[in-house]
Tab-separated table of C-alpha atoms and ligand atoms in Angstrom:
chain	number	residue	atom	x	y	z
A	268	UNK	CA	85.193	38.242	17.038
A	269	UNK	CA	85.099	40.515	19.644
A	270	UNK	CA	81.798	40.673	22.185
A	271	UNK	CA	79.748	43.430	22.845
A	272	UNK	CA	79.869	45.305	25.688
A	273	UNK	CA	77.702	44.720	28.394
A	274	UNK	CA	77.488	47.788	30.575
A	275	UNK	CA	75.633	47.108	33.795
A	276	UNK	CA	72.569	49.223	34.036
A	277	UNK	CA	70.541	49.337	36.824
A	278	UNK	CA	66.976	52.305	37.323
A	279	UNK	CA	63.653	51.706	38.806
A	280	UNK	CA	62.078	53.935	35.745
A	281	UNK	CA	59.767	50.766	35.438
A	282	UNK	CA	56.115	50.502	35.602
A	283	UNK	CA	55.671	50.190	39.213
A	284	UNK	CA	59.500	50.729	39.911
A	285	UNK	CA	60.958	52.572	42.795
A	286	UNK	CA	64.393	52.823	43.917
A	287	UNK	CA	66.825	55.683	43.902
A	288	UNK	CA	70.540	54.350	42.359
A	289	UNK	CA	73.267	55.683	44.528
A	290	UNK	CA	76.035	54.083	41.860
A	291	UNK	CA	75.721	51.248	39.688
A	292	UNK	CA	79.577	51.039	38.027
A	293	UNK	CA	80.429	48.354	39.970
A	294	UNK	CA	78.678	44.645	40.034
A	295	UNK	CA	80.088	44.059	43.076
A	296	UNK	CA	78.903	46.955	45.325
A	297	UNK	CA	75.760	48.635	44.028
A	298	UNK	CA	74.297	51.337	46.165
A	299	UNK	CA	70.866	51.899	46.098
A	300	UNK	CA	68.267	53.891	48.779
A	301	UNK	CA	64.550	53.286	49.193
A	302	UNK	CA	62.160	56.394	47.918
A	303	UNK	CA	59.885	57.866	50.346
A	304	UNK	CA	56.276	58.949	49.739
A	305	UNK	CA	54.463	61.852	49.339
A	306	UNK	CA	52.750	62.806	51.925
A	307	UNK	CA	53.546	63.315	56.136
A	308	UNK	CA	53.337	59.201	56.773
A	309	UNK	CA	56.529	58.291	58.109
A	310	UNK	CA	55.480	55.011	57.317
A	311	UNK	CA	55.634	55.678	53.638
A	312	UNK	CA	58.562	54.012	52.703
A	313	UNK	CA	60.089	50.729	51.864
A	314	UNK	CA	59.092	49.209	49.027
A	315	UNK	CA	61.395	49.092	46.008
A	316	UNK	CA	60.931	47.328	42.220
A	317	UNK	CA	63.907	47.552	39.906
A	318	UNK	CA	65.514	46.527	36.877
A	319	UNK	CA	69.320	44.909	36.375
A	320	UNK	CA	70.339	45.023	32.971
A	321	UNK	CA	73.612	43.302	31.783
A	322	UNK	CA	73.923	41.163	34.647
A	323	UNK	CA	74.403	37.685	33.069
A	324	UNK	CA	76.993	35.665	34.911
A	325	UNK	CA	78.057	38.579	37.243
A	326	UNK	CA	77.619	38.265	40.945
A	327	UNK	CA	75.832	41.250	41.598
A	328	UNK	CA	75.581	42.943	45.317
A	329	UNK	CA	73.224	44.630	45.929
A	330	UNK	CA	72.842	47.124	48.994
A	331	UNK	CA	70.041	49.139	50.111
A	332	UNK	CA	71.452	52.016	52.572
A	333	UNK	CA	70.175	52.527	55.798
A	334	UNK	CA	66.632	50.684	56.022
A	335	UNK	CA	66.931	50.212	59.392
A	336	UNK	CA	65.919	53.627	60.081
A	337	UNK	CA	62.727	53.002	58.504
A	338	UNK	CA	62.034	49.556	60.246
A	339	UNK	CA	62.764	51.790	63.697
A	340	UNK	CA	59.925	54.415	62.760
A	341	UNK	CA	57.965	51.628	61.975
A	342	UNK	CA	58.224	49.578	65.031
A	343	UNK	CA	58.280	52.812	67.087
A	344	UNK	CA	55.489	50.964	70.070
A	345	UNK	CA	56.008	47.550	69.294
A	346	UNK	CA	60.034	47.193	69.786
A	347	UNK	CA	59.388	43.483	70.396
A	348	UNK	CA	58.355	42.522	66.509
A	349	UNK	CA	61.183	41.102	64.457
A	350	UNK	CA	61.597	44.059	62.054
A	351	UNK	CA	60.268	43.954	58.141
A	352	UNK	CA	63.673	43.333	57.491
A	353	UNK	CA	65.192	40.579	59.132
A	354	UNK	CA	65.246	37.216	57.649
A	355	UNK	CA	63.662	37.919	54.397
A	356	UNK	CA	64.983	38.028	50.979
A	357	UNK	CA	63.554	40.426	47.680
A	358	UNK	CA	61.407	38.742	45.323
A	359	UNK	CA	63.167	38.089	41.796
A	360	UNK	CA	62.246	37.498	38.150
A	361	UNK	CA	63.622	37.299	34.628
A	362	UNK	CA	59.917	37.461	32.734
A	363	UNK	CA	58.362	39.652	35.247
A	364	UNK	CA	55.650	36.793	35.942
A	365	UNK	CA	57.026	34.421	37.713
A	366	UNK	CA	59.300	35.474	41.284
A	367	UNK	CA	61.478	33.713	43.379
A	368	UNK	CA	62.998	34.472	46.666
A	369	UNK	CA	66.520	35.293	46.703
A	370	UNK	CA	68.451	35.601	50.693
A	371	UNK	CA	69.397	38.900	52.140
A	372	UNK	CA	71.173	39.445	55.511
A	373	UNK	CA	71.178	42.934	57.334
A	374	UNK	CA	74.580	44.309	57.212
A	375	UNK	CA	74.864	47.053	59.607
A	376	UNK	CA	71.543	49.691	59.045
A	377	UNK	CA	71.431	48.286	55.213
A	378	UNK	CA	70.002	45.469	53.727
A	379	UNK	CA	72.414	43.477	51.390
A	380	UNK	CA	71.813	40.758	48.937
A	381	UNK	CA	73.662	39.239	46.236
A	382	UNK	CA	72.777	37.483	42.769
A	383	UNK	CA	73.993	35.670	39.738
A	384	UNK	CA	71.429	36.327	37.472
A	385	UNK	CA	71.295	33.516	34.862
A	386	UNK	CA	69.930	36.112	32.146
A	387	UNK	CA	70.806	39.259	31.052
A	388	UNK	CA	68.022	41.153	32.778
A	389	UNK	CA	66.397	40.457	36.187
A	390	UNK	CA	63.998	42.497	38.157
A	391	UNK	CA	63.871	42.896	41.788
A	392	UNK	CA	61.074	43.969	44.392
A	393	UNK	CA	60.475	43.935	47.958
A	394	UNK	CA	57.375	41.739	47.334
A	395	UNK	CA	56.094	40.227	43.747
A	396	UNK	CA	55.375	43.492	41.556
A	397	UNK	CA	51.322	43.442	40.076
A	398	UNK	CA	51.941	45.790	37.339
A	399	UNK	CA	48.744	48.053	36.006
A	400	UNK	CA	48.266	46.115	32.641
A	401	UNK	CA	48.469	42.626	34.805
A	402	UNK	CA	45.286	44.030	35.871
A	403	UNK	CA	43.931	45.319	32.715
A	404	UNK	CA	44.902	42.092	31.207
A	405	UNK	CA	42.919	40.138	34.315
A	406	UNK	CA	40.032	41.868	34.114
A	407	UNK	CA	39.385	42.005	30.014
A	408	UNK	CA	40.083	38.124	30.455
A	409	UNK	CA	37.030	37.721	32.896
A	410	UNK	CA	34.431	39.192	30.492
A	411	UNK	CA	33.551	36.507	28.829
A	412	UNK	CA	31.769	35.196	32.596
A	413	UNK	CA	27.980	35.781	33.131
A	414	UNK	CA	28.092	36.745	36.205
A	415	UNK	CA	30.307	39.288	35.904
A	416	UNK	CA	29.427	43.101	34.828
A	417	UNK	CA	32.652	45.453	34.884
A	418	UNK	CA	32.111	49.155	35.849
A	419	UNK	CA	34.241	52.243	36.786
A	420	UNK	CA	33.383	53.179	41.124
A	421	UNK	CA	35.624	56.811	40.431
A	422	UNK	CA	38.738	58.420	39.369
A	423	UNK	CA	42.098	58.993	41.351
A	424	UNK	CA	43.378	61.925	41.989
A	425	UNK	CA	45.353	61.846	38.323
A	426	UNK	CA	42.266	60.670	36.426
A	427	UNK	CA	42.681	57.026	36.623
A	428	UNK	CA	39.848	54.562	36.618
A	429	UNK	CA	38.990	52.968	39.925
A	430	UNK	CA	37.719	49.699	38.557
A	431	UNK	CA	34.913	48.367	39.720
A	432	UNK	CA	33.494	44.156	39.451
A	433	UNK	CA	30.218	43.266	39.890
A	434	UNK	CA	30.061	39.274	40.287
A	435	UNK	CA	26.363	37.124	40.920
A	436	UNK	CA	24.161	34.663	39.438
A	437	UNK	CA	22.471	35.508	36.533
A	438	UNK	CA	19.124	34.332	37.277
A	439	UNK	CA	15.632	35.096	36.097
A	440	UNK	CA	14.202	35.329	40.026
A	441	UNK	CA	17.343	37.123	41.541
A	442	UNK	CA	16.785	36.711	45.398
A	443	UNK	CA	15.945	40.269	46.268
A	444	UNK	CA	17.794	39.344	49.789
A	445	UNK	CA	21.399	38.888	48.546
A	446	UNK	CA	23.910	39.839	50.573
A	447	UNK	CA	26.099	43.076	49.706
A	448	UNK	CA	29.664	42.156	49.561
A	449	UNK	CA	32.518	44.422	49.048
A	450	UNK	CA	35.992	42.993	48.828
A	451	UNK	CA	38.914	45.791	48.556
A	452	UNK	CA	42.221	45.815	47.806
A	453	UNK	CA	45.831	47.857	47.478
A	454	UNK	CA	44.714	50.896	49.709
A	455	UNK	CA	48.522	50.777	49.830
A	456	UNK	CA	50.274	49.899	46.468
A	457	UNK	CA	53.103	48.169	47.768
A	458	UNK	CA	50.864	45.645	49.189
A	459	UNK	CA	50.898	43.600	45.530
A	460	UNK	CA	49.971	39.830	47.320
A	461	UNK	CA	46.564	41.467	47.872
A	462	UNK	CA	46.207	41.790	43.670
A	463	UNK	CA	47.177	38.017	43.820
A	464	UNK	CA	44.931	37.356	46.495
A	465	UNK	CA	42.169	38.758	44.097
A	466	UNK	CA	42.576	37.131	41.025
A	467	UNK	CA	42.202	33.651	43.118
A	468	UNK	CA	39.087	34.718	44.543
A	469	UNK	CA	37.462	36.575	41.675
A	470	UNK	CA	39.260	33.684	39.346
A	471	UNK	CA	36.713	31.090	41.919
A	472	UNK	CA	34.157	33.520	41.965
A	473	UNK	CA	33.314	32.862	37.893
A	474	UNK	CA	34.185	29.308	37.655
A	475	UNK	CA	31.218	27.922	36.257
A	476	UNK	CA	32.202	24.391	37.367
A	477	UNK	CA	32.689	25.595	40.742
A	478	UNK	CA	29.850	24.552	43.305
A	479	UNK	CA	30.632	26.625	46.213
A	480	UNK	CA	30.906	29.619	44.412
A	481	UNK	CA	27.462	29.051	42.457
A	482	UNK	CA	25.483	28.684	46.006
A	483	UNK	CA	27.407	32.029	47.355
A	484	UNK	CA	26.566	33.601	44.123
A	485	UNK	CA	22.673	32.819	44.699
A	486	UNK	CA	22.853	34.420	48.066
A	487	UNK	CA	25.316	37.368	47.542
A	488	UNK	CA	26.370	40.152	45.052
A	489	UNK	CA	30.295	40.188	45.426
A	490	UNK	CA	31.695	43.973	44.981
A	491	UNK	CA	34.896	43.878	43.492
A	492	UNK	CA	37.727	46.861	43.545
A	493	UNK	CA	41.009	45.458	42.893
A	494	UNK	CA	43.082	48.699	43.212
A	495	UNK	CA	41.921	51.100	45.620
A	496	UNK	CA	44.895	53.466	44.864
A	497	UNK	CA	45.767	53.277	41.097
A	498	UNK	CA	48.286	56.667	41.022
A	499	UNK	CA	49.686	54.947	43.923
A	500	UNK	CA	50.305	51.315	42.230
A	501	UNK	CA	51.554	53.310	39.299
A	502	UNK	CA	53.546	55.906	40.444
A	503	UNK	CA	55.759	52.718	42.846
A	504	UNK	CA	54.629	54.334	46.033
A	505	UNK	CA	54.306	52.318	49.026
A	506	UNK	CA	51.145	53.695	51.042
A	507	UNK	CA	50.051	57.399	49.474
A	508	UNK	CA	47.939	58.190	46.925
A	509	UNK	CA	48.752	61.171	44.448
A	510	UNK	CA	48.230	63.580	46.731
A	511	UNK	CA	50.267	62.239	49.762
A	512	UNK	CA	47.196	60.825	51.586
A	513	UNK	CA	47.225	57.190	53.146
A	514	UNK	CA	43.929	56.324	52.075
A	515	UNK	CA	43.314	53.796	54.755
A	516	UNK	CA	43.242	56.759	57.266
A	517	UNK	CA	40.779	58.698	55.199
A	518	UNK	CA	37.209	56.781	55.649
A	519	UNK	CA	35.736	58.950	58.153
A	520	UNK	CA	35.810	61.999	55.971
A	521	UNK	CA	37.220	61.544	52.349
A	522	UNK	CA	37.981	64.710	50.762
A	523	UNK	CA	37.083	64.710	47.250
A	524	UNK	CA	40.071	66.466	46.471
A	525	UNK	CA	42.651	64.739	48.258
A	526	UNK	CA	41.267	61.165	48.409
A	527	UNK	CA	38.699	61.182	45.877
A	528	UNK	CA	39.439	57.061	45.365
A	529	UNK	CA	37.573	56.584	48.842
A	530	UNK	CA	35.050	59.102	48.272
A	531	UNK	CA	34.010	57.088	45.501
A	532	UNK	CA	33.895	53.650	46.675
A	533	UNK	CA	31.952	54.980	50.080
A	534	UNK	CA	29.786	57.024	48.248
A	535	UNK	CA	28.860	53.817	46.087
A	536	UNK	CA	28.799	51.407	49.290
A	537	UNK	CA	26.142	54.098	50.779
A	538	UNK	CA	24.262	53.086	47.560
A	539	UNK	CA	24.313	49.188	48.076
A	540	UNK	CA	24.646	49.218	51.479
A	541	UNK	CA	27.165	46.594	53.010
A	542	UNK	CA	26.439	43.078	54.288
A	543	UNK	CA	30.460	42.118	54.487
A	544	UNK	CA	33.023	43.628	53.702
A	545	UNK	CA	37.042	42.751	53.353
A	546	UNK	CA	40.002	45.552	52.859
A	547	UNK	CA	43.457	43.378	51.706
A	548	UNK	CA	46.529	44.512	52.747
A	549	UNK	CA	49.973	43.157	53.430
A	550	UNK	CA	52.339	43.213	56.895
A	551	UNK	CA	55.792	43.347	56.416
A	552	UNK	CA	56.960	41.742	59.820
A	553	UNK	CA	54.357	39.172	60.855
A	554	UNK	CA	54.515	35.498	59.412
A	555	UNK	CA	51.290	34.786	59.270
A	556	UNK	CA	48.207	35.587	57.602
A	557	UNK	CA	46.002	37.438	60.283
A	558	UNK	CA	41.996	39.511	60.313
A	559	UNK	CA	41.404	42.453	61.825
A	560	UNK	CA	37.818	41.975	62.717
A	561	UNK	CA	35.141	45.019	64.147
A	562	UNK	CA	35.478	43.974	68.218
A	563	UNK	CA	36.439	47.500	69.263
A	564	UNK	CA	34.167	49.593	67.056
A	565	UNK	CA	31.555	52.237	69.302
A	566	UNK	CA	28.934	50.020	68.196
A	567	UNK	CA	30.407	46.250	68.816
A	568	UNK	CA	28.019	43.552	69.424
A	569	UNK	CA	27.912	39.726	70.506
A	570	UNK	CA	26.570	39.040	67.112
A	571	UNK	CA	29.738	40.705	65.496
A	572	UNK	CA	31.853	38.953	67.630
A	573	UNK	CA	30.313	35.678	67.073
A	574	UNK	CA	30.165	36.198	63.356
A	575	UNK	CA	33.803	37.011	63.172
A	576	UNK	CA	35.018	33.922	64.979
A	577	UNK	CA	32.160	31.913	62.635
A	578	UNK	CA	34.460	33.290	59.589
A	579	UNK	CA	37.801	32.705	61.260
A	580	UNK	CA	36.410	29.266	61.631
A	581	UNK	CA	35.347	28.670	58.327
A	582	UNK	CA	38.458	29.852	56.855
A	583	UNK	CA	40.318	27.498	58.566
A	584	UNK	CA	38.481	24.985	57.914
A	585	UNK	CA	39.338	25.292	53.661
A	586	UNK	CA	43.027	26.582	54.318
A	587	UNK	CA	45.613	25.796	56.830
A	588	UNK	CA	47.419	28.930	55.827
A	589	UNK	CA	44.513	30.750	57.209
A	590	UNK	CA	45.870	29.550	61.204
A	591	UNK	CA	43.505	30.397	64.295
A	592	UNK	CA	45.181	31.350	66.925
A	593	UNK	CA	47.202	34.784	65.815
A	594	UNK	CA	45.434	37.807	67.935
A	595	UNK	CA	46.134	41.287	65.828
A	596	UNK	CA	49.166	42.463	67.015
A	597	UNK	CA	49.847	43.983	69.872
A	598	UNK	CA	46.438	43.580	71.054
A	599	UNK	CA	43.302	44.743	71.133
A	600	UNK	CA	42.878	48.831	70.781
A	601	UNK	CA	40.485	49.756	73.467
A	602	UNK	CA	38.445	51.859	70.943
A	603	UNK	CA	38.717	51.095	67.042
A	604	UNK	CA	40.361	54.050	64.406
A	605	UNK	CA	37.249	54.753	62.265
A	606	UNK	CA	39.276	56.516	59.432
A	607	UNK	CA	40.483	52.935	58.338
A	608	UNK	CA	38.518	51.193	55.833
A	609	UNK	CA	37.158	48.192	57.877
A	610	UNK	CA	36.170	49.912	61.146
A	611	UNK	CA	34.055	52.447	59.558
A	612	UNK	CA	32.237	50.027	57.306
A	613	UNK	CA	31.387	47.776	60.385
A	614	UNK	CA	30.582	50.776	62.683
A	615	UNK	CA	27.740	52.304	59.516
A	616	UNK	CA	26.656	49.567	58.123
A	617	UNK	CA	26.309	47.190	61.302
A	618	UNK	CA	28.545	44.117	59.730
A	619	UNK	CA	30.904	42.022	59.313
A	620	UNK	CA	34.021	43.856	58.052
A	621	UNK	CA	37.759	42.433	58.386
A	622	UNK	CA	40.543	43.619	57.916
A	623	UNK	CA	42.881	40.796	55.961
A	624	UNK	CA	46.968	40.982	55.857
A	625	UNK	CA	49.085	38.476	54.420
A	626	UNK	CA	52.328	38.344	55.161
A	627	UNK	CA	55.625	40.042	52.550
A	628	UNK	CA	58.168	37.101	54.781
A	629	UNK	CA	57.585	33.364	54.403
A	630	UNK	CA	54.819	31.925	56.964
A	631	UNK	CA	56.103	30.754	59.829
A	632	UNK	CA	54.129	27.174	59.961
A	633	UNK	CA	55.687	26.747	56.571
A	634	UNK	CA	58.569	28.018	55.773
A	635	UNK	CA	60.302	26.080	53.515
A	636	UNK	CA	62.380	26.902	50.221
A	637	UNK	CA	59.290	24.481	48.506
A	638	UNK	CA	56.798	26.477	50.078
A	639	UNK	CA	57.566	30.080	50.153
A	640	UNK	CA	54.707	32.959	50.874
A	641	UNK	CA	54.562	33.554	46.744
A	642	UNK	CA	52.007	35.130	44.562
A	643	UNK	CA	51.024	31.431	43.349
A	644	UNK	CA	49.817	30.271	47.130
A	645	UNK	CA	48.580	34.068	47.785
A	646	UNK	CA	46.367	32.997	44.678
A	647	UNK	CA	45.063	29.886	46.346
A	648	UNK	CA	44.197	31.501	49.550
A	649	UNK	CA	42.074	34.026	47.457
A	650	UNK	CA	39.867	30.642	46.515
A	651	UNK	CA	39.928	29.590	49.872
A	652	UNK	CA	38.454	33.204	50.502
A	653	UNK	CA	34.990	31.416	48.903
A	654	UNK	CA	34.745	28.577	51.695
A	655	UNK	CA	35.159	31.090	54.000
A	656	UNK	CA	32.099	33.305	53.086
A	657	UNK	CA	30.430	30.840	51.780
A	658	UNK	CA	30.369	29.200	55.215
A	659	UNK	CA	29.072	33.195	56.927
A	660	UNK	CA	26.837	34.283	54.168
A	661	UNK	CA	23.437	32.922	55.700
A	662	UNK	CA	24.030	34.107	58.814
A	663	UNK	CA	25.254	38.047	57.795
A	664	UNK	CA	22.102	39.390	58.994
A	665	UNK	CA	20.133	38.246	61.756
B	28	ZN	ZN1	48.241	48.113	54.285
């Protein structure tokens, strides 16, 4: 009995994929190049998410052309960082839930890494890929909580629902005082350990059995919008929304037309005003979780300052992979850029706004095959996210 064939198929016409196939006849040397965003960012590009059909048993190599280019633009003023590149490996699945790390080596300017998948199809990405119905699926799942109420904050550009969670106690005497905090996340798609991030702190944010998060829910209404930049997440970009804008540079003066997403969500925060606030992202060459925090803004204080190293603290203190010690790279700005997210919201609303990135490589306090920088510990640090505010929420306003 003969076998059927097996032709080796690789695309990234995926939900969330991105990758353009140079040629895919041969197992042993597929070609592929990154896709580059809408949009005048040269920092729009690098992220990739792919399928590998037929692949059982085959060493596959893969090779991404040229990506050094990209990590050059990137690094252009900060030559000394290892690039986003260099001793990291792609994130892998079979069931598109769970992802391993698989090793890579630089190979001239491409990026090279080979595979024998034990199944027929495996998927690839630059960093675990969060998927649009992962999120629908997430958020119909929390429902059932009390404290949460689920709304829409806008529409993207292409008419997709910005969603929008609205988590606190459900008391009879709701303390008329409770702090207003917004947490945000995926500004820029590609940054998927932010969606992870989120489900561990929302996830902690409606345990019922939890008592941390039932004291910070009596002093605080927690703002919720998982995906800033839903065109982006599903159109596999890696910073722009639809319309080629990088969102995180568009705070000072959204256009409704051209970044409508934060339009919406600053319209609505002008509404609640803002006691905290927290923008997730993701760096692709530090190994370390680090905050942004407002210390340069026009209007920075000693009580900022204090109240930023109180929440450092306090993070700390719940997770070790939240380390003190890691000053945002390449120092201090003298003055703050007030078209990203978290240095607006600090400088006109007078609070404590960070700005959180995880790392895409391993940490470098753990790195360890056991221990990789995965969506399951990204998860965990999103609980720890509750000690941390929890320990700051008394003292948000003077
Ligand atoms: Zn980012």
């Amino acid at each position: 009995m003969s076998t059927p064939e097996r032709p080796l198929s690789v695309g990234g016409d995926i939900p969330t994929g991105s990758i353009e196939v140079l040629s895919a006849s041969d197992p042993g040397d597929i070609r592929l190049r990154l896709k580059r965003d809408p949009g005048p960012d040269v920092l729009a590009i690098g992220y990739y998410h792919f399928r590998a059909a037929g692949v059982r048993g085959r060493r596959c190599r893969f090779r991404i052309v040229d990506v050094r280019k990209d990590a050059a633009e990137r690094l252009a003023g900060r030559e000394d960082y290892e690039d986003g590149w260099t001793g990291t490996g792609p994130h892998a699945s079979y069931d598109r839930r769970h992802w391993f790390r698989i090793p890579a080596a630089i190979d001239g300017a491409d990026y090279v890494f080979e595979h024998v998948p034990e199944h027929d199809v495996c998927y690839y990405a630059r960093w675990a890929a969060y998927p649009p119905d992962r999120l629908l699926d997430f958020v119909a799942g929390c429902q059932g909580s009390p404290r949460l109420r689920v709304g829409t904050a806008g529409r993207s550009v292409q008419g997709r629902d910005l969603d929008l969670l609205t988590i606190t106690a459900p008391d009879d005497t709701p303390d008329t005082r409770r702090r207003a905090c917004w947490i945000v996340a995926r500004q820029h798609p590609s940054e998927t350990m932010a969606s992870w991030f989120v489900e561990g702190l929302v996830t902690r944010l409606l345990d019922p059995h939890d008592p941390v998060a039932a004291d910070l829910l009596r002093h605080a209404v927690v703002y919720v919008v998982p995906d800033m930049n839903p065109d982006g997440t599903a159109l596999g970009h890696t910073r722009a929304n639809a319309a080629g804008a990088n969102l995180n540079r568009e705070w000072i003066a959204p256009d409704p037309e051209r970044s409508p997403e934060v339009h919406a969500v600053r319209t609505l925060m002008e509404r609640t005003g803002v006691d905290f606030a927290c923008d997730c992202h993701g760096d692709e060459e530090l190994r370390c979780n680090f905050l942004g925090g407002p210390l340069e803004i026009p209007s920075r204080s000693a009580r900022l300052d204090g109240l930023f190293h109180d929440f450092e603290r306090a993070w700390h203190d719940a997770s070790p992979d939240y380390q003190l010690g890691h000053p945002y790279p390449g120092g201090a700005p003298a003055t703050a850029d007030l078209r990203m997210a978290w240095n607006w919201i600090a400088e006109r609303f007078d609070c404590l706004s960070v700005l959180l990135e995880q790392p895409f490589k391993d940490t470098a306090w753990r790195q360890n095959a056991a221990l990789p920088w995965s969506p399951e510990r990204a998860v965990r640090f999103g609980a720890s996210f509750v000690d941390a505010l929890h320990g700051v929420v008394g003292r948000l306003r003077p």
